[in-house]
């Protein structure tokens, strides 16, 4: 069984190996309580305020993709084989401020400072992805960061100016890259109750043995079960390492979206086909939520206020469900109505 005992990641250019003693510890709690990186702040603890924003780098193909995420609703175990960058890690080796930080200083983008590390990290992800520095793109980047005292004008002005400063070297070493590329050797038999299967077959095997386990996609719903409902989740299965669930394919039969594709993964292709649907995704949550949250999670949570189902039903979307080697397709329209009667144990695949 693909149980997760020890995880390895790169934290601010340092390789870290952590044994998972508390399977439900958030990345934010680890940063603040375990390694005293207190630059990352806790505000709401539910993905709304952005004070806990950090940047996660993941190998995708032959590139590392950087995304801003909310550390408060991300499990520590989810950063296995990732690069984690916090506000303590953005300045240069010589101590020089990163252009994002220098611009916030020069354009008076901080007053009490509580929100500032989160803004720095959202802008840092924007900078690393070389997104355009026009006001609308910056507003989309910063929509998940709340500031109660400075106001957004100076912060946006800093964002618009950040590319005018000398560019720092943002390089990752070959040995750090090796940590990001590691795979199964992290996954060992133990008594831990968090699992990170790498294939759908491993997932099916696990689900046969642990039918009550919680499936954890992006964690933007399930994270709040821990931080707000204070639930205990005795067995968690992380879906993030199953590469075959993370795809977006434009086929002659229609758009095919894997259960683990995030809002950020699909927005460009969806907006190209159905601009109004793209606009709904742009307004879903925030950049951080769209980077973590998946379409599959939105469908599977069955929330009456979920934004995806009504649009997907109107578009005639079908779900692909898998259970122990069997596969069936069903119109989303029918899925919720007969869930209770016939779908025990079936998992959304695409
Ligand atoms: C601050 C904030 C803002 C938000 N804004 C919006 C919004 O504007 N609109 C909106 O609709 N939602 C919003 N949400 C809710 C949430 O982000 C979405 O529902 C998201 O799509 C959930 O996806 P996830 O990957 O995070 O799912 P998770 O939280 O990981 O899982 C959600 C549920 O789906 C189940 N699940 C996940 N994957 C599968 C699978 N493959 N098969 C079977 N079951 C599965 C899980 O067990 C769980 O029950 C917001 C949440 C937060 C915290
Ligand atoms: S603490 Fe508010 S979003 Fe995480
Ligand atoms: S500077 Fe005080 S909340 Fe933003």
mmCIF file of C-alpha atoms and ligand atoms in Angstrom:
data_model
loop_
_atom_site.group_PDB
_atom_site.id
_atom_site.type_symbol
_atom_site.label_atom_id
_atom_site.label_comp_id
_atom_site.label_asym_id
_atom_site.label_seq_id
_atom_site.Cartn_x
_atom_site.Cartn_y
_atom_site.Cartn_z
ATOM 1 C CA UNK A 1 0.000 0.000 0.000
ATOM 2 C CA UNK A 2 1.274 3.447 -0.913
ATOM 3 C CA UNK A 3 1.413 4.844 2.605
ATOM 4 C CA UNK A 4 3.233 8.084 3.123
ATOM 5 C CA UNK A 5 5.684 8.130 6.003
ATOM 6 C CA UNK A 6 8.466 10.531 5.123
ATOM 7 C CA UNK A 7 8.237 13.383 2.668
ATOM 8 C CA UNK A 8 11.024 15.269 0.928
ATOM 9 C CA UNK A 9 10.838 18.745 -0.453
ATOM 10 C CA UNK A 10 12.911 21.861 -1.034
ATOM 11 C CA UNK A 11 12.097 24.716 1.347
ATOM 12 C CA UNK A 12 13.679 28.037 0.379
ATOM 13 C CA UNK A 13 16.596 26.273 -1.381
ATOM 14 C CA UNK A 14 17.167 23.807 1.472
ATOM 15 C CA UNK A 15 16.357 20.135 1.078
ATOM 16 C CA UNK A 16 14.067 18.963 3.864
ATOM 17 C CA UNK A 17 13.034 15.472 4.915
ATOM 18 C CA UNK A 18 10.127 15.298 7.353
ATOM 19 C CA UNK A 19 8.445 12.295 8.871
ATOM 20 C CA UNK A 20 4.715 12.695 8.926
ATOM 21 C CA UNK A 21 3.655 12.184 12.523
ATOM 22 C CA UNK A 22 0.444 14.202 12.280
ATOM 23 C CA UNK A 23 -1.225 13.252 9.008
ATOM 24 C CA UNK A 24 -3.575 16.234 9.271
ATOM 25 C CA UNK A 25 -0.955 18.943 9.837
ATOM 26 C CA UNK A 26 -1.278 21.849 7.416
ATOM 27 C CA UNK A 27 1.712 23.297 5.611
ATOM 28 C CA UNK A 28 1.031 26.564 7.464
ATOM 29 C CA UNK A 29 1.239 24.871 10.861
ATOM 30 C CA UNK A 30 4.471 23.154 9.815
ATOM 31 C CA UNK A 31 6.020 26.435 8.664
ATOM 32 C CA UNK A 32 5.006 28.484 11.683
ATOM 33 C CA UNK A 33 5.016 25.930 14.518
ATOM 34 C CA UNK A 34 7.553 23.316 13.460
ATOM 35 C CA UNK A 35 10.264 25.296 11.640
ATOM 36 C CA UNK A 36 9.419 28.816 12.914
ATOM 37 C CA UNK A 37 9.115 30.409 9.481
ATOM 38 C CA UNK A 38 6.677 32.922 10.913
ATOM 39 C CA UNK A 39 6.784 35.310 7.964
ATOM 40 C CA UNK A 40 3.852 33.335 6.559
ATOM 41 C CA UNK A 41 0.815 34.584 8.490
ATOM 42 C CA UNK A 42 -2.402 32.983 9.670
ATOM 43 C CA UNK A 43 -5.493 35.115 9.159
ATOM 44 C CA UNK A 44 -8.719 33.258 8.418
ATOM 45 C CA UNK A 45 -7.428 29.659 8.232
ATOM 46 C CA UNK A 46 -9.983 28.944 5.519
ATOM 47 C CA UNK A 47 -8.490 30.083 2.213
ATOM 48 C CA UNK A 48 -10.093 33.525 2.110
ATOM 49 C CA UNK A 49 -7.579 36.175 3.186
ATOM 50 C CA UNK A 50 -4.317 35.163 1.490
ATOM 51 C CA UNK A 51 -2.099 35.974 4.498
ATOM 52 C CA UNK A 52 -0.725 32.419 4.358
ATOM 53 C CA UNK A 53 0.159 32.512 0.639
ATOM 54 C CA UNK A 54 3.278 30.564 -0.329
ATOM 55 C CA UNK A 55 4.556 29.504 -3.735
ATOM 56 C CA UNK A 56 4.793 25.839 -4.683
ATOM 57 C CA UNK A 57 6.991 24.610 -7.556
ATOM 58 C CA UNK A 58 6.218 21.263 -9.181
ATOM 59 C CA UNK A 59 7.903 19.453 -12.040
ATOM 60 C CA UNK A 60 5.555 19.443 -15.017
ATOM 61 C CA UNK A 61 7.095 17.848 -18.100
ATOM 62 C CA UNK A 62 10.624 19.272 -18.237
ATOM 63 C CA UNK A 63 9.677 22.523 -16.483
ATOM 64 C CA UNK A 64 8.994 23.593 -12.926
ATOM 65 C CA UNK A 65 5.641 25.349 -12.666
ATOM 66 C CA UNK A 66 5.172 27.866 -9.854
ATOM 67 C CA UNK A 67 1.793 28.544 -8.271
ATOM 68 C CA UNK A 68 0.612 30.624 -5.328
ATOM 69 C CA UNK A 69 -1.443 28.555 -2.873
ATOM 70 C CA UNK A 70 -3.019 28.948 0.567
ATOM 71 C CA UNK A 71 -0.789 27.104 3.061
ATOM 72 C CA UNK A 72 -3.581 27.039 5.678
ATOM 73 C CA UNK A 73 -5.673 24.482 3.775
ATOM 74 C CA UNK A 74 -2.822 22.558 2.164
ATOM 75 C CA UNK A 75 -1.680 19.427 3.961
ATOM 76 C CA UNK A 76 2.030 19.223 4.699
ATOM 77 C CA UNK A 77 1.953 15.794 3.029
ATOM 78 C CA UNK A 78 0.837 17.409 -0.238
ATOM 79 C CA UNK A 79 4.213 19.101 -0.733
ATOM 80 C CA UNK A 80 6.138 15.829 -1.084
ATOM 81 C CA UNK A 81 8.543 16.325 -4.036
ATOM 82 C CA UNK A 82 7.687 20.013 -4.359
ATOM 83 C CA UNK A 83 9.644 23.226 -4.029
ATOM 84 C CA UNK A 84 8.128 25.449 -1.323
ATOM 85 C CA UNK A 85 9.005 29.140 -1.325
ATOM 86 C CA UNK A 86 7.982 31.369 1.566
ATOM 87 C CA UNK A 87 8.521 35.077 2.098
ATOM 88 C CA UNK A 88 11.803 34.239 3.863
ATOM 89 C CA UNK A 89 13.093 32.691 0.622
ATOM 90 C CA UNK A 90 12.594 35.359 -2.006
ATOM 91 C CA UNK A 91 15.489 37.707 -1.314
ATOM 92 C CA UNK A 92 18.827 37.239 -3.049
ATOM 93 C CA UNK A 93 21.825 35.400 -1.530
ATOM 94 C CA UNK A 94 23.359 38.811 -0.835
ATOM 95 C CA UNK A 95 20.279 39.826 1.171
ATOM 96 C CA UNK A 96 19.015 42.190 -1.532
ATOM 97 C CA UNK A 97 15.252 42.557 -1.642
ATOM 98 C CA UNK A 98 13.453 40.815 -4.488
ATOM 99 C CA UNK A 99 12.072 43.285 -7.081
ATOM 100 C CA UNK A 100 8.575 42.561 -5.770
ATOM 101 C CA UNK A 101 9.626 43.546 -2.230
ATOM 102 C CA UNK A 102 11.592 46.592 -3.374
ATOM 103 C CA UNK A 103 8.629 47.819 -5.417
ATOM 104 C CA UNK A 104 6.286 47.412 -2.413
ATOM 105 C CA UNK A 105 8.722 49.522 -0.360
ATOM 106 C CA UNK A 106 9.143 52.175 -3.054
ATOM 107 C CA UNK A 107 5.421 52.459 -3.806
ATOM 108 C CA UNK A 108 4.357 52.441 -0.113
ATOM 109 C CA UNK A 109 2.518 49.130 -0.472
ATOM 110 C CA UNK A 110 2.522 48.200 3.229
ATOM 111 C CA UNK A 111 1.252 49.730 6.468
ATOM 112 C CA UNK A 112 0.625 47.336 9.398
ATOM 113 C CA UNK A 113 2.303 44.616 7.311
ATOM 114 C CA UNK A 114 0.141 41.662 8.329
ATOM 115 C CA UNK A 115 -1.061 41.019 4.795
ATOM 116 C CA UNK A 116 2.257 41.934 3.166
ATOM 117 C CA UNK A 117 3.983 38.515 3.061
ATOM 118 C CA UNK A 118 0.918 37.129 1.288
ATOM 119 C CA UNK A 119 0.959 39.946 -1.260
ATOM 120 C CA UNK A 120 4.699 39.466 -1.767
ATOM 121 C CA UNK A 121 4.189 35.788 -2.506
ATOM 122 C CA UNK A 122 1.256 36.302 -4.895
ATOM 123 C CA UNK A 123 3.266 38.928 -6.779
ATOM 124 C CA UNK A 124 6.337 36.689 -6.656
ATOM 125 C CA UNK A 125 4.413 33.879 -8.419
ATOM 126 C CA UNK A 126 3.177 36.450 -10.956
ATOM 127 C CA UNK A 127 6.789 37.611 -11.469
ATOM 128 C CA UNK A 128 8.219 34.087 -11.806
ATOM 129 C CA UNK A 129 5.566 33.211 -14.367
ATOM 130 C CA UNK A 130 6.334 36.455 -16.197
ATOM 131 C CA UNK A 131 2.655 37.385 -16.389
ATOM 132 C CA UNK A 132 1.846 40.794 -17.810
ATOM 133 C CA UNK A 133 1.894 43.689 -15.336
ATOM 134 C CA UNK A 134 -1.309 45.380 -16.484
ATOM 135 C CA UNK A 135 -3.825 46.306 -13.789
ATOM 136 C CA UNK A 136 -6.456 43.687 -14.737
ATOM 137 C CA UNK A 137 -3.992 40.771 -14.714
ATOM 138 C CA UNK A 138 -2.592 42.007 -11.406
ATOM 139 C CA UNK A 139 -6.092 42.317 -9.954
ATOM 140 C CA UNK A 140 -6.773 38.680 -10.902
ATOM 141 C CA UNK A 141 -3.499 37.654 -9.244
ATOM 142 C CA UNK A 142 -4.278 39.580 -6.046
ATOM 143 C CA UNK A 143 -8.015 38.870 -5.719
ATOM 144 C CA UNK A 144 -7.271 36.321 -2.986
ATOM 145 C CA UNK A 145 -5.215 38.712 -0.836
ATOM 146 C CA UNK A 146 -7.049 41.012 1.553
ATOM 147 C CA UNK A 147 -5.537 44.221 2.912
ATOM 148 C CA UNK A 148 -7.430 46.193 5.546
ATOM 149 C CA UNK A 149 -5.222 49.265 5.864
ATOM 150 C CA UNK A 150 -2.911 50.141 2.962
ATOM 151 C CA UNK A 151 -5.509 49.903 0.220
ATOM 152 C CA UNK A 152 -4.907 48.332 -3.146
ATOM 153 C CA UNK A 153 -3.778 51.363 -5.170
ATOM 154 C CA UNK A 154 -0.164 51.381 -3.938
ATOM 155 C CA UNK A 155 0.044 47.577 -4.086
ATOM 156 C CA UNK A 156 -1.135 47.533 -7.705
ATOM 157 C CA UNK A 157 1.318 50.341 -8.508
ATOM 158 C CA UNK A 158 4.116 48.219 -7.026
ATOM 159 C CA UNK A 159 3.026 45.285 -9.182
ATOM 160 C CA UNK A 160 3.033 47.451 -12.277
ATOM 161 C CA UNK A 161 6.592 48.591 -11.509
ATOM 162 C CA UNK A 162 8.161 45.289 -10.405
ATOM 163 C CA UNK A 163 9.635 44.411 -13.803
ATOM 164 C CA UNK A 164 11.544 47.720 -13.871
ATOM 165 C CA UNK A 165 14.050 46.473 -11.277
ATOM 166 C CA UNK A 166 17.149 44.364 -12.066
ATOM 167 C CA UNK A 167 16.161 40.738 -12.516
ATOM 168 C CA UNK A 168 17.394 38.356 -9.777
ATOM 169 C CA UNK A 169 18.706 34.864 -10.490
ATOM 170 C CA UNK A 170 15.908 32.433 -9.660
ATOM 171 C CA UNK A 171 17.715 29.184 -10.296
ATOM 172 C CA UNK A 172 17.170 25.796 -8.792
ATOM 173 C CA UNK A 173 20.143 23.459 -8.407
ATOM 174 C CA UNK A 174 20.365 20.041 -10.049
ATOM 175 C CA UNK A 175 20.235 18.309 -6.657
ATOM 176 C CA UNK A 176 17.132 20.287 -5.661
ATOM 177 C CA UNK A 177 15.598 19.299 -8.981
ATOM 178 C CA UNK A 178 16.329 15.660 -8.122
ATOM 179 C CA UNK A 179 14.201 15.988 -4.950
ATOM 180 C CA UNK A 180 11.347 17.347 -7.036
ATOM 181 C CA UNK A 181 11.607 14.416 -9.446
ATOM 182 C CA UNK A 182 11.710 11.679 -6.820
ATOM 183 C CA UNK A 183 8.955 9.164 -6.818
ATOM 184 C CA UNK A 184 8.004 5.931 -5.186
ATOM 185 C CA UNK A 185 10.980 5.646 -2.878
ATOM 186 C CA UNK A 186 9.214 8.007 -0.456
ATOM 187 C CA UNK A 187 6.288 5.697 -0.165
ATOM 188 C CA UNK A 188 6.743 2.904 2.318
ATOM 189 C CA UNK A 189 4.745 0.548 4.465
ATOM 190 C CA UNK A 190 4.067 2.032 7.870
ATOM 191 C CA UNK A 191 1.260 2.664 10.266
ATOM 192 C CA UNK A 192 0.692 6.162 8.878
ATOM 193 C CA UNK A 193 -2.772 6.820 7.624
ATOM 194 C CA UNK A 194 -2.121 9.048 4.697
ATOM 195 C CA UNK A 195 -1.645 7.572 1.278
ATOM 196 C CA UNK A 196 -0.316 8.923 -1.976
ATOM 197 C CA UNK A 197 -0.958 6.405 -4.770
ATOM 198 C CA UNK A 198 0.766 7.095 -8.070
ATOM 199 C CA UNK A 199 -1.551 5.079 -10.301
ATOM 200 C CA UNK A 200 -5.282 4.533 -10.605
ATOM 201 C CA UNK A 201 -4.677 0.819 -9.979
ATOM 202 C CA UNK A 202 -3.007 1.611 -6.629
ATOM 203 C CA UNK A 203 -5.935 3.887 -5.828
ATOM 204 C CA UNK A 204 -8.469 1.148 -6.559
ATOM 205 C CA UNK A 205 -6.518 -1.295 -4.423
ATOM 206 C CA UNK A 206 -6.515 1.177 -1.547
ATOM 207 C CA UNK A 207 -10.213 1.909 -1.878
ATOM 208 C CA UNK A 208 -11.066 -1.770 -1.737
ATOM 209 C CA UNK A 209 -9.213 -2.023 1.574
ATOM 210 C CA UNK A 210 -10.234 1.374 2.945
ATOM 211 C CA UNK A 211 -13.673 2.188 1.529
ATOM 212 C CA UNK A 212 -14.244 4.917 4.129
ATOM 213 C CA UNK A 213 -11.003 6.819 3.411
ATOM 214 C CA UNK A 214 -11.287 10.499 2.456
ATOM 215 C CA UNK A 215 -10.233 11.276 -1.093
ATOM 216 C CA UNK A 216 -8.220 14.508 -1.103
ATOM 217 C CA UNK A 217 -7.888 16.349 -4.411
ATOM 218 C CA UNK A 218 -6.878 20.030 -4.040
ATOM 219 C CA UNK A 219 -8.165 20.187 -0.465
ATOM 220 C CA UNK A 220 -10.010 23.498 -0.849
ATOM 221 C CA UNK A 221 -13.152 21.876 0.581
ATOM 222 C CA UNK A 222 -11.619 19.079 2.649
ATOM 223 C CA UNK A 223 -9.035 21.449 4.160
ATOM 224 C CA UNK A 224 -11.874 23.307 5.865
ATOM 225 C CA UNK A 225 -13.230 20.061 7.314
ATOM 226 C CA UNK A 226 -10.027 20.098 9.397
ATOM 227 C CA UNK A 227 -9.555 23.818 10.096
ATOM 228 C CA UNK A 228 -13.194 24.847 10.597
ATOM 229 C CA UNK A 229 -15.214 21.720 11.338
ATOM 230 C CA UNK A 230 -12.332 20.311 13.409
ATOM 231 C CA UNK A 231 -13.005 16.854 12.009
ATOM 232 C CA UNK A 232 -10.652 13.955 12.434
ATOM 233 C CA UNK A 233 -9.991 12.196 9.140
ATOM 234 C CA UNK A 234 -8.496 8.845 10.094
ATOM 235 C CA UNK A 235 -7.515 7.837 6.554
ATOM 236 C CA UNK A 236 -6.686 10.268 3.776
ATOM 237 C CA UNK A 237 -5.849 9.353 0.181
ATOM 238 C CA UNK A 238 -4.067 12.139 -1.714
ATOM 239 C CA UNK A 239 -4.850 12.085 -5.429
ATOM 240 C CA UNK A 240 -2.206 14.618 -6.474
ATOM 241 C CA UNK A 241 0.410 12.102 -7.650
ATOM 242 C CA UNK A 242 -1.851 10.212 -10.066
ATOM 243 C CA UNK A 243 -0.661 11.744 -13.311
ATOM 244 C CA UNK A 244 -3.343 10.007 -15.406
ATOM 245 C CA UNK A 245 -6.063 11.982 -13.591
ATOM 246 C CA UNK A 246 -4.487 15.339 -14.435
ATOM 247 C CA UNK A 247 -5.167 16.172 -18.068
ATOM 248 C CA UNK A 248 -7.149 18.460 -20.338
ATOM 249 C CA UNK A 249 -7.691 17.162 -23.895
ATOM 250 C CA UNK A 250 -9.504 18.816 -26.730
ATOM 251 C CA UNK A 251 -10.884 15.928 -28.808
ATOM 252 C CA UNK A 252 -13.313 15.759 -31.754
ATOM 253 C CA UNK A 253 -15.850 14.345 -29.277
ATOM 254 C CA UNK A 254 -15.460 17.334 -26.958
ATOM 255 C CA UNK A 255 -13.339 18.640 -24.137
ATOM 256 C CA UNK A 256 -12.098 15.932 -21.808
ATOM 257 C CA UNK A 257 -11.046 17.053 -18.312
ATOM 258 C CA UNK A 258 -9.279 14.807 -15.797
ATOM 259 C CA UNK A 259 -10.624 14.765 -12.256
ATOM 260 C CA UNK A 260 -7.383 16.316 -10.948
ATOM 261 C CA UNK A 261 -7.222 19.210 -13.428
ATOM 262 C CA UNK A 262 -7.338 22.461 -11.465
ATOM 263 C CA UNK A 263 -9.307 25.550 -12.436
ATOM 264 C CA UNK A 264 -5.993 27.165 -13.460
ATOM 265 C CA UNK A 265 -5.203 24.176 -15.694
ATOM 266 C CA UNK A 266 -8.460 24.497 -17.636
ATOM 267 C CA UNK A 267 -9.292 28.200 -17.686
ATOM 268 C CA UNK A 268 -7.493 29.114 -20.929
ATOM 269 C CA UNK A 269 -8.944 26.279 -23.005
ATOM 270 C CA UNK A 270 -12.438 26.688 -21.532
ATOM 271 C CA UNK A 271 -12.404 30.460 -22.089
ATOM 272 C CA UNK A 272 -11.351 29.882 -25.710
ATOM 273 C CA UNK A 273 -14.416 27.685 -26.336
ATOM 274 C CA UNK A 274 -17.025 29.239 -24.047
ATOM 275 C CA UNK A 275 -15.981 32.772 -22.992
ATOM 276 C CA UNK A 276 -18.818 33.102 -20.456
ATOM 277 C CA UNK A 277 -17.781 29.817 -18.775
ATOM 278 C CA UNK A 278 -14.183 31.085 -18.702
ATOM 279 C CA UNK A 279 -15.416 34.223 -16.960
ATOM 280 C CA UNK A 280 -17.152 32.125 -14.271
ATOM 281 C CA UNK A 281 -13.899 30.255 -13.647
ATOM 282 C CA UNK A 282 -11.995 33.567 -13.474
ATOM 283 C CA UNK A 283 -14.350 34.609 -10.695
ATOM 284 C CA UNK A 284 -14.224 31.279 -8.847
ATOM 285 C CA UNK A 285 -12.481 31.669 -5.494
ATOM 286 C CA UNK A 286 -9.133 33.366 -6.028
ATOM 287 C CA UNK A 287 -5.890 32.633 -7.849
ATOM 288 C CA UNK A 288 -4.738 30.530 -4.891
ATOM 289 C CA UNK A 289 -8.002 28.558 -4.791
ATOM 290 C CA UNK A 290 -8.012 28.091 -8.578
ATOM 291 C CA UNK A 291 -4.424 26.806 -8.420
ATOM 292 C CA UNK A 292 -5.347 24.083 -5.889
ATOM 293 C CA UNK A 293 -9.052 23.396 -6.440
ATOM 294 C CA UNK A 294 -10.140 20.893 -9.069
ATOM 295 C CA UNK A 295 -13.198 20.575 -11.286
ATOM 296 C CA UNK A 296 -13.502 16.951 -10.088
ATOM 297 C CA UNK A 297 -13.611 18.084 -6.444
ATOM 298 C CA UNK A 298 -16.279 20.651 -7.244
ATOM 299 C CA UNK A 299 -18.489 18.007 -8.849
ATOM 300 C CA UNK A 300 -17.826 15.345 -6.221
ATOM 301 C CA UNK A 301 -18.479 17.576 -3.223
ATOM 302 C CA UNK A 302 -22.112 17.793 -4.338
ATOM 303 C CA UNK A 303 -22.427 21.298 -2.866
ATOM 304 C CA UNK A 304 -25.667 23.085 -3.756
ATOM 305 C CA UNK A 305 -23.629 26.274 -4.163
ATOM 306 C CA UNK A 306 -20.929 24.699 -6.348
ATOM 307 C CA UNK A 307 -20.453 26.788 -9.493
ATOM 308 C CA UNK A 308 -19.423 24.124 -12.004
ATOM 309 C CA UNK A 309 -22.404 21.734 -12.049
ATOM 310 C CA UNK A 310 -25.086 24.058 -13.507
ATOM 311 C CA UNK A 311 -22.857 25.103 -16.408
ATOM 312 C CA UNK A 312 -21.582 21.603 -17.086
ATOM 313 C CA UNK A 313 -25.148 20.238 -17.030
ATOM 314 C CA UNK A 314 -26.254 22.870 -19.550
ATOM 315 C CA UNK A 315 -23.299 21.914 -21.768
ATOM 316 C CA UNK A 316 -24.387 18.246 -21.606
ATOM 317 C CA UNK A 317 -21.289 17.088 -19.682
ATOM 318 C CA UNK A 318 -20.815 13.399 -18.975
ATOM 319 C CA UNK A 319 -18.870 11.939 -16.060
ATOM 320 C CA UNK A 320 -16.545 8.974 -16.349
ATOM 321 C CA UNK A 321 -16.761 6.915 -13.156
ATOM 322 C CA UNK A 322 -14.386 4.108 -12.241
ATOM 323 C CA UNK A 323 -14.572 1.363 -9.641
ATOM 324 C CA UNK A 324 -12.403 -1.758 -9.424
ATOM 325 C CA UNK A 325 -11.565 -2.004 -13.095
ATOM 326 C CA UNK A 326 -15.095 -1.144 -14.239
ATOM 327 C CA UNK A 327 -15.922 2.105 -15.970
ATOM 328 C CA UNK A 328 -19.228 3.810 -16.700
ATOM 329 C CA UNK A 329 -20.290 7.098 -18.197
ATOM 330 C CA UNK A 330 -23.247 9.087 -16.999
ATOM 331 C CA UNK A 331 -24.693 12.494 -17.738
ATOM 332 C CA UNK A 332 -23.878 14.885 -14.910
ATOM 333 C CA UNK A 333 -27.561 15.755 -14.875
ATOM 334 C CA UNK A 334 -28.348 12.214 -13.693
ATOM 335 C CA UNK A 335 -25.399 11.873 -11.354
ATOM 336 C CA UNK A 336 -26.716 13.751 -8.320
ATOM 337 C CA UNK A 337 -30.250 12.386 -8.584
ATOM 338 C CA UNK A 338 -29.212 8.762 -8.322
ATOM 339 C CA UNK A 339 -26.004 9.142 -6.287
ATOM 340 C CA UNK A 340 -27.440 7.602 -3.145
ATOM 341 C CA UNK A 341 -29.033 4.699 -4.940
ATOM 342 C CA UNK A 342 -26.284 3.461 -7.149
ATOM 343 C CA UNK A 343 -22.861 5.049 -6.790
ATOM 344 C CA UNK A 344 -21.395 3.806 -3.541
ATOM 345 C CA UNK A 345 -17.666 3.419 -4.051
ATOM 346 C CA UNK A 346 -17.528 4.962 -7.529
ATOM 347 C CA UNK A 347 -14.882 7.681 -8.026
ATOM 348 C CA UNK A 348 -14.884 10.532 -10.470
ATOM 349 C CA UNK A 349 -12.154 9.986 -13.037
ATOM 350 C CA UNK A 350 -12.871 12.533 -15.728
HETATM 351 C C1 LIG B 1 -11.866 30.588 -0.164
HETATM 352 C C2 LIG B 1 -12.646 29.638 -1.009
HETATM 353 C C3 LIG B 1 -13.357 30.114 -2.096
HETATM 354 C C4 LIG B 1 -14.112 29.233 -2.874
HETATM 355 N N1 LIG B 1 -14.795 29.731 -3.928
HETATM 356 C C5 LIG B 1 -15.583 28.895 -4.656
HETATM 357 C C6 LIG B 1 -16.362 29.424 -5.743
HETATM 358 O O1 LIG B 1 -16.300 30.609 -6.070
HETATM 359 N N2 LIG B 1 -17.152 28.534 -6.414
HETATM 360 C C7 LIG B 1 -17.221 27.194 -6.076
HETATM 361 O O2 LIG B 1 -17.974 26.460 -6.706
HETATM 362 N N3 LIG B 1 -16.472 26.693 -5.083
HETATM 363 C C8 LIG B 1 -15.669 27.501 -4.363
HETATM 364 N N4 LIG B 1 -14.933 26.994 -3.317
HETATM 365 C C9 LIG B 1 -15.014 25.571 -2.992
HETATM 366 C C10 LIG B 1 -13.868 24.681 -3.588
HETATM 367 O O3 LIG B 1 -12.757 25.460 -3.913
HETATM 368 C C11 LIG B 1 -14.329 23.946 -4.839
HETATM 369 O O4 LIG B 1 -15.442 23.141 -4.559
HETATM 370 C C12 LIG B 1 -13.203 23.072 -5.452
HETATM 371 O O5 LIG B 1 -13.490 22.802 -6.788
HETATM 372 C C13 LIG B 1 -13.015 21.768 -4.699
HETATM 373 O O6 LIG B 1 -12.002 21.056 -5.355
HETATM 374 P P1 LIG B 1 -10.797 20.409 -4.554
HETATM 375 O O7 LIG B 1 -9.886 19.787 -5.547
HETATM 376 O O8 LIG B 1 -10.192 21.352 -3.623
HETATM 377 O O9 LIG B 1 -11.616 19.260 -3.764
HETATM 378 P P2 LIG B 1 -11.327 18.609 -2.345
HETATM 379 O O10 LIG B 1 -11.552 19.601 -1.269
HETATM 380 O O11 LIG B 1 -10.029 17.901 -2.340
HETATM 381 O O12 LIG B 1 -12.499 17.518 -2.349
HETATM 382 C C14 LIG B 1 -13.882 17.910 -2.373
HETATM 383 C C15 LIG B 1 -14.783 16.671 -2.263
HETATM 384 O O13 LIG B 1 -14.688 15.885 -3.433
HETATM 385 C C16 LIG B 1 -14.245 14.557 -3.132
HETATM 386 N N5 LIG B 1 -13.409 14.148 -4.276
HETATM 387 C C17 LIG B 1 -12.351 14.859 -4.790
HETATM 388 N N6 LIG B 1 -11.899 14.247 -5.904
HETATM 389 C C18 LIG B 1 -12.689 13.150 -6.111
HETATM 390 C C19 LIG B 1 -12.728 12.123 -7.101
HETATM 391 N N7 LIG B 1 -11.852 12.083 -8.127
HETATM 392 N N8 LIG B 1 -13.699 11.157 -7.003
HETATM 393 C C20 LIG B 1 -14.600 11.170 -5.972
HETATM 394 N N9 LIG B 1 -14.600 12.101 -5.000
HETATM 395 C C21 LIG B 1 -13.654 13.084 -5.066
HETATM 396 C C22 LIG B 1 -13.517 14.683 -1.806
HETATM 397 O O14 LIG B 1 -13.482 13.465 -1.096
HETATM 398 C C23 LIG B 1 -14.401 15.723 -1.113
HETATM 399 O O15 LIG B 1 -15.579 15.119 -0.638
HETATM 400 C C24 LIG B 1 -14.147 27.844 -2.538
HETATM 401 C C25 LIG B 1 -13.407 27.357 -1.461
HETATM 402 C C26 LIG B 1 -12.655 28.252 -0.691
HETATM 403 C C27 LIG B 1 -11.872 27.714 0.467
HETATM 404 S S1 LIG B 2 -4.960 32.177 6.593
HETATM 405 FE FE1 LIG B 2 -6.416 33.227 5.358
HETATM 406 S S2 LIG B 2 -6.163 32.251 3.436
HETATM 407 FE FE2 LIG B 2 -4.935 31.082 4.744
HETATM 408 S S1 LIG B 3 -0.943 46.510 5.409
HETATM 409 FE FE1 LIG B 3 -2.304 46.204 7.076
HETATM 410 S S2 LIG B 3 -3.696 44.694 6.336
HETATM 411 FE FE2 LIG B 3 -2.526 45.212 4.631
#
